[in-house]
Short mmCIF file of C-alpha atoms in Angstrom, two decimals:
data_model
loop_
_atom_site.label_atom_id
_atom_site.label_comp_id
_atom_site.label_asym_id
_atom_site.label_seq_id
_atom_site.Cartn_x
_atom_site.Cartn_y
_atom_site.Cartn_z
CA THR Y 573 75.72 95.52 131.43
CA GLY Y 574 78.99 95.20 132.69
CA ALA Y 575 78.68 91.44 132.08
CA SER Y 576 77.70 91.73 128.68
CA GLY Y 577 80.51 94.41 127.96
CA MET Y 578 83.24 91.86 129.65
CA ASN Y 579 82.13 89.27 127.26
CA ALA Y 580 82.15 91.46 124.08
CA GLN Y 581 85.75 92.59 125.14
CA GLN Y 582 86.73 89.12 125.61
CA VAL Y 583 85.55 88.34 121.87
CA LYS Y 584 87.64 91.40 120.54
CA LEU Y 585 90.47 90.34 122.59
CA ASP Y 586 90.77 86.62 121.29
CA ALA Y 587 90.55 88.21 117.71
CA ILE Y 588 93.49 90.76 118.40
CA SER Y 589 95.41 87.74 119.94
CA ASN Y 590 94.68 85.62 116.74
CA ASN Y 591 96.13 88.51 114.68
CA LEU Y 592 99.26 88.57 116.33
CA ALA Y 593 99.65 85.25 116.66
CA ASN Y 594 99.56 85.02 112.60
CA LEU Y 595 101.61 88.28 111.92
CA ASP Y 596 104.19 86.39 110.13
CA THR Y 597 101.67 83.76 108.38
CA THR Y 598 101.75 84.39 104.55
CA GLY Y 599 98.74 85.91 103.03
CA TYR Y 600 96.82 86.17 106.52
CA LYS Y 601 93.95 88.60 106.70
CA ARG Y 602 93.22 90.12 110.18
CA ASP Y 603 89.68 89.52 112.05
CA VAL Y 604 88.03 92.65 113.02
CA THR Y 605 85.00 92.64 115.70
CA ILE Y 606 81.84 94.93 115.52
CA HIS Y 607 79.89 95.38 118.57
CA LYS Y 608 76.35 96.57 118.92
CA ALA Y 609 74.26 97.76 121.76
CA PHE Y 610 71.09 96.19 123.16
CA ALA Y 611 67.96 97.98 123.22
CA GLU Y 612 67.73 100.98 125.69
CA LEU Y 613 65.27 101.31 128.56
CA LEU Y 614 63.11 104.05 129.37
CA LEU Y 615 62.98 105.18 133.12
CA HIS Y 616 59.92 106.35 134.59
CA ARG Y 617 59.25 108.09 137.87
CA MET Y 618 57.93 104.93 140.00
CA ASN Y 619 55.35 107.53 142.29
CA ASP Y 620 54.00 109.39 139.22
CA ASP Y 621 51.19 107.85 137.27
CA GLY Y 622 51.89 110.22 134.48
CA VAL Y 623 48.07 111.53 134.39
CA ALA Y 624 47.45 115.17 134.25
CA PRO Y 625 43.63 116.21 134.91
CA ASN Y 626 42.48 118.96 132.54
CA PHE Y 627 39.07 120.45 131.26
CA PHE Y 628 39.15 117.76 128.52
CA GLY Y 629 39.74 114.74 130.83
CA SER Y 630 43.48 113.93 131.24
CA SER Y 631 46.78 113.93 129.42
CA ASP Y 632 50.12 111.81 129.79
CA LYS Y 633 52.96 113.98 131.68
CA ALA Y 634 55.30 111.48 130.44
CA PRO Y 635 57.19 111.13 133.60
CA ILE Y 636 60.35 110.02 131.73
CA ILE Y 637 63.45 110.56 133.57
CA GLY Y 638 66.04 109.09 130.73
CA THR Y 639 67.20 106.14 129.20
CA LEU Y 640 69.23 102.97 130.67
CA GLY Y 641 71.52 101.15 128.30
CA THR Y 642 71.50 97.44 128.63
CA GLY Y 643 75.26 96.38 127.51
CA VAL Y 644 76.74 95.54 124.34
CA GLU Y 645 77.18 92.36 122.41
CA THR Y 646 79.39 91.21 119.55
CA ASN Y 647 77.25 91.86 116.27
CA GLU Y 648 79.83 90.40 113.58
CA LEU Y 649 83.38 88.86 113.55
CA PHE Y 650 84.71 89.59 109.77
CA THR Y 651 87.74 89.34 107.80
CA GLU Y 652 89.61 92.46 106.47
CA MET Y 653 90.88 91.46 103.04
CA GLU Y 654 92.87 94.60 102.61
CA GLN Y 655 96.25 93.54 100.37
CA GLY Y 656 99.09 92.77 102.57
CA SER Y 657 102.72 93.77 101.31
CA LEU Y 658 104.87 91.82 98.67
CA LYS Y 659 107.82 89.98 99.87
CA GLN Y 660 110.56 88.55 97.18
CA THR Y 661 111.59 85.10 97.65
CA ASP Y 662 113.40 84.19 94.34
CA SER Y 663 111.83 80.69 94.64
CA ASP Y 664 109.86 79.28 91.71
CA PHE Y 665 107.11 77.86 93.81
CA ASP Y 666 106.25 81.03 95.85
CA LEU Y 667 103.25 82.95 93.95
CA ALA Y 668 101.51 85.94 95.07
CA LEU Y 669 98.15 88.07 93.81
CA GLU Y 670 98.55 91.43 93.11
CA GLY Y 671 95.00 92.44 93.55
CA GLU Y 672 91.53 90.84 94.54
CA GLY Y 673 91.43 87.01 93.96
CA PHE Y 674 92.17 83.80 95.44
CA PHE Y 675 93.87 80.81 94.57
CA CYS Y 676 92.44 77.39 94.53
CA VAL Y 677 93.23 74.23 95.98
CA GLU Y 678 91.95 70.77 96.07
CA THR Y 679 91.09 69.40 99.56
CA PRO Y 680 89.27 65.99 100.71
CA ASP Y 681 86.28 68.30 101.71
CA GLY Y 682 86.27 70.04 97.97
CA GLU Y 683 87.74 72.95 96.46
CA ARG Y 684 89.09 75.57 99.15
CA TYR Y 685 90.58 78.92 98.66
CA THR Y 686 93.75 80.66 99.75
CA ARG Y 687 96.13 84.13 99.50
CA ASN Y 688 99.12 82.03 100.76
CA GLY Y 689 101.00 81.33 97.70
CA ASN Y 690 103.89 79.62 99.63
CA PHE Y 691 103.85 76.30 97.65
CA VAL Y 692 106.03 73.50 97.53
CA LEU Y 693 106.55 70.84 94.82
CA GLY Y 694 104.63 67.34 96.17
CA LYS Y 695 106.29 63.96 95.71
CA GLU Y 696 104.23 63.18 92.67
CA GLY Y 697 105.53 66.26 90.96
CA TYR Y 698 102.42 68.61 91.77
CA LEU Y 699 102.33 72.07 92.86
CA GLU Y 700 100.82 71.67 96.54
CA THR Y 701 100.21 73.80 99.79
CA LYS Y 702 102.74 72.99 102.55
CA ASP Y 703 99.78 70.89 103.89
CA GLY Y 704 99.65 68.90 100.74
CA PHE Y 705 96.90 70.30 99.08
CA ARG Y 706 96.97 70.60 95.18
CA VAL Y 707 97.02 73.70 93.41
CA LEU Y 708 94.38 73.95 90.98
CA GLY Y 709 94.76 75.26 87.33
CA GLU Y 710 91.69 75.78 85.06
CA ASN Y 711 92.08 72.40 83.76
CA GLY Y 712 92.85 70.50 87.22
CA PRO Y 713 95.93 69.93 89.36
CA ILE Y 714 99.35 71.32 88.07
CA ARG Y 715 102.06 68.74 87.41
CA VAL Y 716 105.34 70.42 86.94
CA LYS Y 717 109.32 69.63 87.06
CA GLU Y 718 111.63 71.68 89.20
CA ASN Y 719 113.43 74.49 87.21
CA ASN Y 720 111.40 73.56 84.29
CA PHE Y 721 108.47 75.77 84.55
CA GLN Y 722 107.60 79.60 84.67
CA ILE Y 723 104.30 81.51 85.33
CA ASP Y 724 103.69 84.64 84.08
CA LYS Y 725 101.73 87.76 85.26
CA PHE Y 726 98.46 86.30 83.80
CA GLY Y 727 98.72 82.94 85.49
CA ASN Y 728 99.73 80.86 82.34
CA VAL Y 729 102.03 77.88 83.56
CA TRP Y 730 104.80 77.58 80.85
CA VAL Y 731 106.74 74.30 80.54
CA ASN Y 732 109.78 73.30 78.56
CA ALA Y 733 108.08 69.84 76.67
CA ASP Y 734 111.56 68.54 75.70
CA TYR Y 735 112.12 67.64 79.59
CA GLN Y 736 108.62 67.78 80.97
CA ASP Y 737 107.80 64.03 80.47
CA ASP Y 738 111.12 62.67 81.19
CA PRO Y 739 111.42 61.15 84.87
CA PHE Y 740 115.21 60.77 84.67
CA ARG Y 741 116.11 63.94 83.02
CA LEU Y 742 116.81 66.29 85.91
CA VAL Y 743 116.90 70.14 85.08
CA SER Y 744 119.16 72.77 86.32
CA LYS Y 745 118.53 76.53 85.73
CA ALA Y 746 121.78 76.41 83.62
CA GLU Y 747 120.58 73.84 81.37
CA ASN Y 748 117.38 75.13 81.09
CA GLU Y 749 117.18 75.99 77.20
CA TRP Y 750 113.52 76.36 76.63
CA ASN Y 751 113.25 74.71 73.32
CA GLY Y 752 110.19 73.39 73.72
CA LEU Y 753 108.29 76.19 75.27
CA THR Y 754 104.57 74.93 75.77
CA LYS Y 755 101.73 76.36 77.82
CA LEU Y 756 100.62 73.66 80.34
CA ASP Y 757 97.49 75.46 81.87
CA THR Y 758 96.48 78.59 83.60
CA LEU Y 759 96.26 79.00 87.21
CA ARG Y 760 92.65 79.01 88.49
CA VAL Y 761 91.91 82.42 90.27
CA VAL Y 762 88.38 83.15 91.70
CA ASP Y 763 86.64 85.84 93.19
CA PHE Y 764 83.22 86.24 95.14
CA LYS Y 765 80.07 88.09 95.27
CA LYS Y 766 80.52 89.38 98.95
CA THR Y 767 84.24 88.27 99.89
CA ARG Y 768 83.79 89.43 103.38
CA PHE Y 769 81.42 86.62 104.20
CA LEU Y 770 83.86 83.75 103.45
CA ALA Y 771 84.47 81.32 106.35
CA LYS Y 772 88.19 80.91 107.50
CA GLN Y 773 88.57 77.23 107.92
CA GLY Y 774 92.09 77.04 109.10
CA ASP Y 775 95.49 76.70 107.26
CA SER Y 776 95.58 79.77 105.48
CA LEU Y 777 91.93 78.14 103.65
CA TYR Y 778 88.52 79.57 103.12
CA ARG Y 779 85.35 78.22 102.17
CA SER Y 780 82.24 79.67 100.54
CA THR Y 781 79.15 80.30 102.30
CA GLU Y 782 75.79 81.03 101.15
CA GLU Y 783 76.23 84.75 102.30
CA SER Y 784 79.42 84.84 100.18
CA GLY Y 785 78.19 83.24 97.04
CA GLU Y 786 79.90 80.62 94.86
CA ALA Y 787 83.29 81.02 93.40
CA ARG Y 788 83.62 82.90 89.99
CA LEU Y 789 86.39 82.36 87.42
CA MET Y 790 88.39 85.31 86.97
CA GLN Y 791 89.25 85.36 83.03
CA ALA Y 792 92.30 86.89 81.90
CA GLY Y 793 91.59 90.36 80.08
CA ASP Y 794 88.51 90.89 82.12
CA GLY Y 795 90.15 93.61 83.70
CA LYS Y 796 89.59 92.29 87.19
CA ARG Y 797 91.84 89.28 87.20
CA PRO Y 798 94.96 89.91 89.67
CA GLY Y 799 98.45 89.75 88.45
CA VAL Y 800 100.37 86.56 89.56
CA LEU Y 801 103.93 87.25 90.68
CA GLN Y 802 106.37 84.26 90.70
CA GLY Y 803 108.92 84.29 93.32
CA PHE Y 804 107.20 86.35 95.68
CA VAL Y 805 104.61 85.77 98.57
CA GLU Y 806 102.24 88.16 100.35
CA ALA Y 807 102.64 89.33 103.95
CA SER Y 808 99.90 89.24 106.25
CA ASN Y 809 97.99 92.61 106.49
CA VAL Y 810 98.44 92.81 110.34
CA ASN Y 811 99.52 95.94 111.75
CA PRO Y 812 101.36 95.22 114.89
CA ILE Y 813 101.17 98.49 116.32
CA LEU Y 814 97.83 99.06 115.80
CA GLU Y 815 96.78 95.54 117.07
CA MET Y 816 98.82 96.10 120.46
CA VAL Y 817 96.69 99.74 120.61
CA ASN Y 818 93.82 97.88 120.30
CA MET Y 819 94.48 95.32 122.90
CA ILE Y 820 95.43 98.22 125.47
CA ASP Y 821 91.77 99.69 124.67
CA VAL Y 822 90.24 96.32 125.47
CA ASN Y 823 92.09 95.87 128.46
CA ARG Y 824 91.05 99.17 129.91
CA ALA Y 825 87.52 98.76 128.81
CA TYR Y 826 87.32 95.31 130.38
CA GLU Y 827 88.55 96.87 133.47
CA ALA Y 828 86.02 99.50 133.47
CA ASN Y 829 83.32 97.13 133.16
CA GLN Y 830 84.65 94.87 135.85
CA LYS Y 831 84.88 97.82 138.50
CA THR Y 832 81.28 98.43 137.49
CA ILE Y 833 80.00 95.08 138.44
CA GLN Y 834 82.07 95.36 141.93
CA ALA Y 835 80.31 98.86 142.52
CA GLU Y 836 76.97 97.38 141.91
CA ASP Y 837 77.82 94.30 144.16
CA ALA Y 838 78.85 96.37 146.59
CA MET Y 839 75.88 98.42 146.63
CA LEU Y 840 73.61 95.48 146.66
CA GLY Y 841 75.41 94.01 149.67
CA LYS Y 842 74.56 97.33 151.27
CA LEU Y 843 70.99 97.54 150.55
CA ILE Y 844 70.52 93.81 151.75
CA ASN Y 845 72.02 94.68 155.16
CA GLU Y 846 69.99 97.60 155.76
CA VAL Y 847 66.83 95.87 154.62
CA SER Y 848 67.79 92.95 157.05
CA LYS Y 849 68.25 95.74 159.79
CA VAL Y 850 64.49 96.77 159.38
#
């Protein structure tokens, strides 16, 4: 039981360490471990068969003296999707979702999902993640020009059409007169039937699983689509104080299990010595 407890605490410690390592990762969601106990065993008296004779024959005296726990194991490692705080950056390429939902990005392995809206302008003019994955609108990748686009709270991408297709026309915020305001696309924002079963892939990306269900497009006006904030990013939802307290609890539990094993080992050694003397 001590060894299984130590293994379970090690898994929990790994999750806490990963949470603390991603304290400043934009859009990161903390991992939480759930443990469950193995089945308990009933203890019987060895020298009592439990049979009590009576006038009608016999009955079972049920010589049970208690139960014995057989340890714990990690039942599940899941991601807590609680909203992180919003931080203003004033960068047009930074986006945050206020509410449930995910941005969609295009990767070599297919569509992936993220809460990390710390985007950049790629070399070919597409809105991308810092790893070079293109952000998707409802009509495909979004190609914009610096200082020549705005994104409203509904996720609509507006551009100045007068300058949008001229590669030689640099635009500054002072020059941007917005004479040809045109809707380019709408950000593709999705949700899932069971968000907690999304799988982390790394680089702040998630992928759908059979348990989470496929991505569902969130339409503007359906009352569930999150608001989009341009010039903001979502901080991680990790509480460093809580994680440090959990880490202390894990260390103490690990040490207690370790001492249990040492005590059992010492008693077993004593028993072997006594038997060898007989």
